[in-house]
Amino acid sequence: MMRIHEALTAEKYPNCSTMARDLEVTTKTIQRDIEFMRDQLALPIEYEPVERGYYYAASVAQFPMVTVSQGELVALLVAQKAVEQYKGTPFERPLNAAFDKLVSSLGEEENISLHELSEAVSFRTTGVPHGQIATFEVLADAVMKHQRVEFDYISMTAKTSERRSVEPYHLPCIGNQWYLIGFDRNRNGIRTFALPRIQGARNLGKTFEKPEDFSVADMLEGSFSAFQAGKTETVRLSFTQSVARLVEERQWHKSQKIRTMPGGKLELSMKVGIAPDLIAWVLGWGGEVEVLDPLSLREKVRKTGQEIAGKNF
């Protein structure tokens, strides 16, 4: 809207088509913004048939500041703090630029409140992946346009990369990590790719039809994290009293059920697939957890635990 305001102030007689082209959005988006500026912000916007564009029918000293509630300020602060985890990565500059544009539309009073709130809240994360903004931009554009992409990819166990041709469906961020979900034409099936391991991504410009029945929610239904679950099983874990409260305070999976056991222990059950991310999470609790079911998970945890012990003793 600030760009529209600038064009109107400069008496350039912008219209929906020219602004949509310049801002790389749809004409409907421009029309919606103009209507909001005229009807909600009471700006004197009118259409000039001869010039085939919009103009200010009266002088506008400055663009009206956006009024936000206290709750919206807190949400804005959380967004700002979330951006900080990308400090030092290629994502930092564009994210900060976008945030600065948003803050610039606030009034002086809201800006002061935002500064005060920022002193009370902070984020601290570990293992934040290295950002690759160029890769993300190529993939995001291809996802929205339903166009095939090609890139070199190295899997977790491979020593060299392999060329992949993919029909990109979705870009989820799971556990501070960006992934691409799409139809792998080389494997003839839907696969998940970690963005940091994608190199040389390029849009082939070839349009494809995404299956109407594709659903990210359904695909990850039985997954504990990012790994696709094949067969889902009921996982039962027993936690000691010393960590019971920590486990109870969070939702680890939407299917989880928690039951308090004698002696202060806690039992957590959930229906998920047995995948590497689940095994790693269980091992992270060390001796504070016991796998009750299934036996296959218990055996994998035991075997991995022995391997860890063998390398560290």
XYZ file of C-alpha atoms in Angstrom:
313
model
C 0.000 0.000 0.000
C 2.932 2.338 0.628
C 4.074 1.801 -2.962
C 0.576 2.596 -4.218
C 0.532 5.704 -2.032
C 3.892 6.824 -3.444
C 2.659 6.392 -7.019
C -0.520 8.327 -6.277
C 1.427 11.117 -4.576
C 3.751 11.368 -7.587
C 0.671 11.766 -9.811
C 1.679 8.839 -12.003
C -1.932 7.699 -12.382
C -1.219 4.055 -11.568
C -3.771 1.394 -12.435
C -4.182 -2.183 -11.266
C -2.334 -3.676 -14.228
C 0.757 -1.470 -14.035
C 1.034 -1.745 -10.247
C 0.539 -5.519 -10.349
C 3.352 -5.785 -12.892
C 5.717 -3.533 -10.937
C 5.037 -5.210 -7.578
C 4.776 -8.734 -9.015
C 1.357 -9.432 -7.521
C -2.092 -10.021 -9.003
C -4.422 -7.253 -10.167
C -6.944 -8.478 -7.588
C -4.429 -7.767 -4.823
C -3.917 -4.196 -6.048
C -7.660 -3.645 -6.389
C -8.221 -4.947 -2.863
C -5.520 -2.649 -1.457
C -6.914 0.395 -3.255
C -10.409 -0.324 -1.934
C -9.017 -0.698 1.586
C -7.117 2.589 1.313
C -10.207 4.381 0.046
C -12.893 2.782 2.234
C -11.054 1.973 5.478
C -8.309 4.620 5.556
C -10.552 7.317 4.020
C -7.993 8.344 1.412
C -9.407 10.474 -1.465
C -8.689 7.997 -4.249
C -10.556 8.430 -7.521
C -10.247 7.011 -11.026
C -9.383 9.193 -14.035
C -10.776 7.650 -17.267
C -8.648 9.814 -19.567
C -5.376 8.855 -17.849
C -6.701 5.351 -17.202
C -5.411 5.395 -13.657
C -6.035 6.413 -10.055
C -5.134 9.697 -8.378
C -5.600 11.618 -5.137
C -8.505 14.047 -5.518
C -7.166 16.041 -2.558
C -3.775 16.602 -0.978
C -2.568 13.805 1.335
C 0.134 14.982 3.734
C 1.163 11.515 4.892
C 0.011 7.935 4.759
C -2.264 7.100 7.729
C -0.467 5.124 10.418
C -1.775 1.651 11.122
C -3.416 1.222 14.524
C -2.714 -2.104 16.188
C -3.895 -3.687 19.423
C -1.658 -4.804 22.291
C -2.151 -8.409 21.234
C -1.121 -7.591 17.673
C 1.981 -5.815 18.991
C 2.978 -8.942 20.900
C 2.457 -11.025 17.746
C 4.612 -8.550 15.801
C 7.316 -8.821 18.445
C 7.296 -12.618 18.246
C 7.741 -12.323 14.478
C 10.713 -10.001 14.984
C 12.364 -12.318 17.491
C 11.779 -15.307 15.235
C 13.707 -13.491 12.496
C 16.742 -13.181 14.798
C 17.471 -16.906 14.557
C 18.499 -16.304 10.931
C 21.153 -13.736 11.867
C 24.288 -14.238 9.813
C 22.494 -16.226 7.114
C 21.332 -15.113 3.639
C 17.795 -14.898 5.051
C 18.696 -12.101 7.491
C 18.735 -9.172 5.084
C 15.405 -9.753 3.270
C 13.628 -10.693 6.513
C 14.826 -7.566 8.300
C 13.884 -5.430 5.303
C 10.362 -6.849 5.340
C 10.061 -6.308 9.089
C 11.320 -2.715 8.836
C 8.679 -1.947 6.213
C 6.009 -3.329 8.520
C 7.235 -1.352 11.529
C 7.447 1.849 9.482
C 3.660 1.808 9.153
C 3.218 1.983 12.938
C 2.588 5.185 14.828
C 5.077 6.599 17.343
C 3.157 5.220 20.334
C 3.074 1.692 18.924
C 6.796 1.842 18.123
C 7.596 2.782 21.729
C 5.460 -0.096 23.036
C 7.148 -2.506 20.647
C 10.583 -1.424 21.907
C 9.518 -1.927 25.539
C 8.119 -5.366 24.810
C 11.292 -6.422 22.985
C 13.236 -6.024 26.237
C 11.016 -8.640 27.862
C 11.042 -11.417 25.233
C 13.794 -13.296 23.396
C 14.357 -16.451 21.331
C 17.250 -18.872 21.680
C 17.599 -21.756 19.256
C 20.356 -24.240 18.442
C 21.180 -26.086 15.275
C 19.686 -23.452 12.976
C 20.461 -24.567 9.392
C 22.508 -22.416 7.056
C 20.064 -20.488 4.902
C 20.183 -20.544 1.117
C 17.960 -17.708 0.016
C 18.658 -18.214 -3.708
C 17.601 -21.856 -3.500
C 14.531 -20.980 -1.465
C 13.467 -18.282 -3.934
C 13.759 -20.625 -6.928
C 11.803 -23.382 -5.203
C 9.119 -21.101 -3.748
C 8.515 -19.565 -7.176
C 8.278 -23.018 -8.764
C 5.872 -24.261 -6.077
C 3.520 -21.331 -6.632
C 3.684 -21.581 -10.428
C 3.486 -25.399 -10.504
C 6.674 -25.650 -12.555
C 9.219 -28.454 -12.567
C 12.677 -27.922 -11.042
C 16.026 -29.630 -11.382
C 18.874 -29.740 -8.872
C 21.785 -31.753 -7.505
C 20.996 -33.502 -4.233
C 23.106 -35.444 -1.772
C 21.214 -37.697 0.615
C 22.178 -38.364 4.234
C 24.009 -41.593 3.382
C 25.381 -40.751 -0.078
C 28.951 -39.593 -0.705
C 28.203 -37.815 -3.978
C 25.291 -35.773 -5.285
C 22.743 -36.942 -7.818
C 20.737 -34.963 -10.374
C 17.023 -34.850 -9.538
C 14.034 -33.711 -11.587
C 11.179 -32.797 -9.253
C 7.622 -31.500 -9.439
C 7.570 -29.316 -6.287
C 4.411 -29.433 -4.158
C 5.185 -27.780 -0.835
C 7.879 -26.084 1.310
C 7.409 -26.947 5.000
C 9.616 -25.731 7.844
C 9.900 -28.545 10.397
C 12.061 -28.241 13.497
C 13.923 -25.131 12.236
C 14.701 -26.917 8.967
C 13.274 -26.161 5.519
C 12.255 -29.047 3.286
C 10.890 -29.467 -0.223
C 8.158 -32.036 -0.754
C 7.500 -33.052 -4.332
C 7.205 -35.787 -6.931
C 10.664 -37.137 -7.725
C 10.614 -38.129 -11.390
C 13.830 -40.120 -10.901
C 12.301 -42.226 -8.114
C 8.733 -42.125 -9.475
C 7.311 -41.148 -6.103
C 6.831 -38.345 -3.604
C 10.014 -37.518 -1.699
C 11.204 -35.014 0.914
C 14.404 -33.016 0.340
C 16.345 -30.956 2.906
C 17.111 -27.513 1.436
C 20.739 -27.286 2.708
C 21.550 -30.388 0.624
C 20.060 -28.951 -2.587
C 22.573 -27.390 -4.993
C 22.125 -25.609 -8.320
C 18.336 -25.478 -8.261
C 16.761 -24.096 -11.423
C 13.232 -23.704 -12.690
C 12.726 -25.626 -15.933
C 9.604 -23.627 -16.788
C 7.659 -26.815 -17.518
C 4.202 -26.741 -15.946
C 2.744 -29.774 -14.182
C -0.583 -30.621 -12.570
C -0.398 -31.200 -8.831
C -2.673 -34.078 -7.735
C -5.911 -32.741 -6.278
C -5.800 -35.305 -3.482
C -2.302 -34.311 -2.317
C -2.285 -33.114 1.288
C 0.792 -32.283 3.358
C -1.223 -32.877 6.528
C -2.228 -36.360 5.372
C 1.289 -37.138 4.182
C 2.849 -36.268 7.540
C -0.070 -37.617 9.574
C 1.902 -40.408 11.202
C 5.310 -38.727 11.135
C 6.972 -37.707 14.378
C 8.850 -34.926 12.596
C 10.008 -34.626 8.977
C 10.567 -38.265 8.072
C 7.674 -39.803 6.175
C 6.061 -42.584 8.124
C 5.233 -45.818 6.383
C 3.460 -48.065 8.827
C 2.272 -46.279 11.971
C 2.409 -48.032 15.325
C 1.360 -47.247 18.869
C 4.497 -46.117 20.681
C 4.461 -46.330 24.495
C 7.191 -44.658 26.522
C 7.690 -44.563 30.283
C 9.420 -41.484 31.727
C 10.926 -41.157 35.192
C 9.534 -38.784 37.789
C 12.431 -36.346 37.307
C 11.399 -35.513 33.709
C 7.681 -36.307 33.878
C 6.666 -32.669 34.165
C 8.860 -31.652 31.208
C 7.212 -34.287 29.037
C 3.717 -33.389 30.175
C 4.185 -29.679 29.441
C 4.506 -30.142 25.685
C 2.569 -31.602 22.797
C 4.969 -33.883 20.965
C 2.400 -35.262 18.531
C -1.286 -34.610 17.985
C -2.122 -38.268 18.700
C -0.361 -38.305 22.073
C -1.998 -39.519 25.269
C -0.479 -39.051 28.709
C -1.098 -41.175 31.781
C 0.310 -40.674 35.275
C 1.831 -43.853 36.703
C 2.577 -44.975 40.285
C 5.668 -43.433 41.838
C 5.408 -40.236 39.807
C 6.285 -41.855 36.496
C 4.522 -40.823 33.305
C 3.487 -42.857 30.272
C 3.330 -41.186 26.869
C 1.666 -42.984 23.983
C 1.266 -41.833 20.380
C 0.634 -43.357 16.983
C 3.620 -42.650 14.729
C 5.979 -44.321 12.305
C 9.286 -45.702 13.563
C 11.740 -43.336 11.880
C 15.254 -41.978 12.630
C 13.929 -38.709 14.061
C 11.805 -40.582 16.618
C 14.736 -42.788 17.638
C 16.989 -39.733 18.059
C 14.346 -38.002 20.193
C 13.970 -41.027 22.490
C 17.743 -41.329 22.880
C 17.883 -37.651 23.805
C 16.153 -38.462 27.100
C 19.001 -40.793 28.078
C 18.263 -42.999 31.066
C 15.063 -41.104 31.902
C 12.968 -43.060 29.389
C 12.074 -46.690 28.760
C 10.484 -47.949 25.544
C 7.512 -50.139 26.426
C 6.158 -50.688 22.903
C 6.787 -51.614 20.183
C 9.629 -54.095 20.550
C 11.097 -52.971 17.209
C 11.631 -49.446 18.569
C 13.011 -50.800 21.837
C 15.537 -52.889 19.901
C 16.621 -49.980 17.676
C 17.099 -47.706 20.686
C 19.079 -50.425 22.480
C 21.299 -51.067 19.455
C 21.978 -47.370 18.846
C 22.681 -46.873 22.548
C 25.265 -49.644 22.462
C 26.930 -48.065 19.429
C 27.114 -44.708 21.229
C 28.572 -46.349 24.335
C 31.118 -48.253 22.257
C 32.412 -45.063 20.671
C 32.625 -43.092 23.906
C 34.074 -45.594 26.385
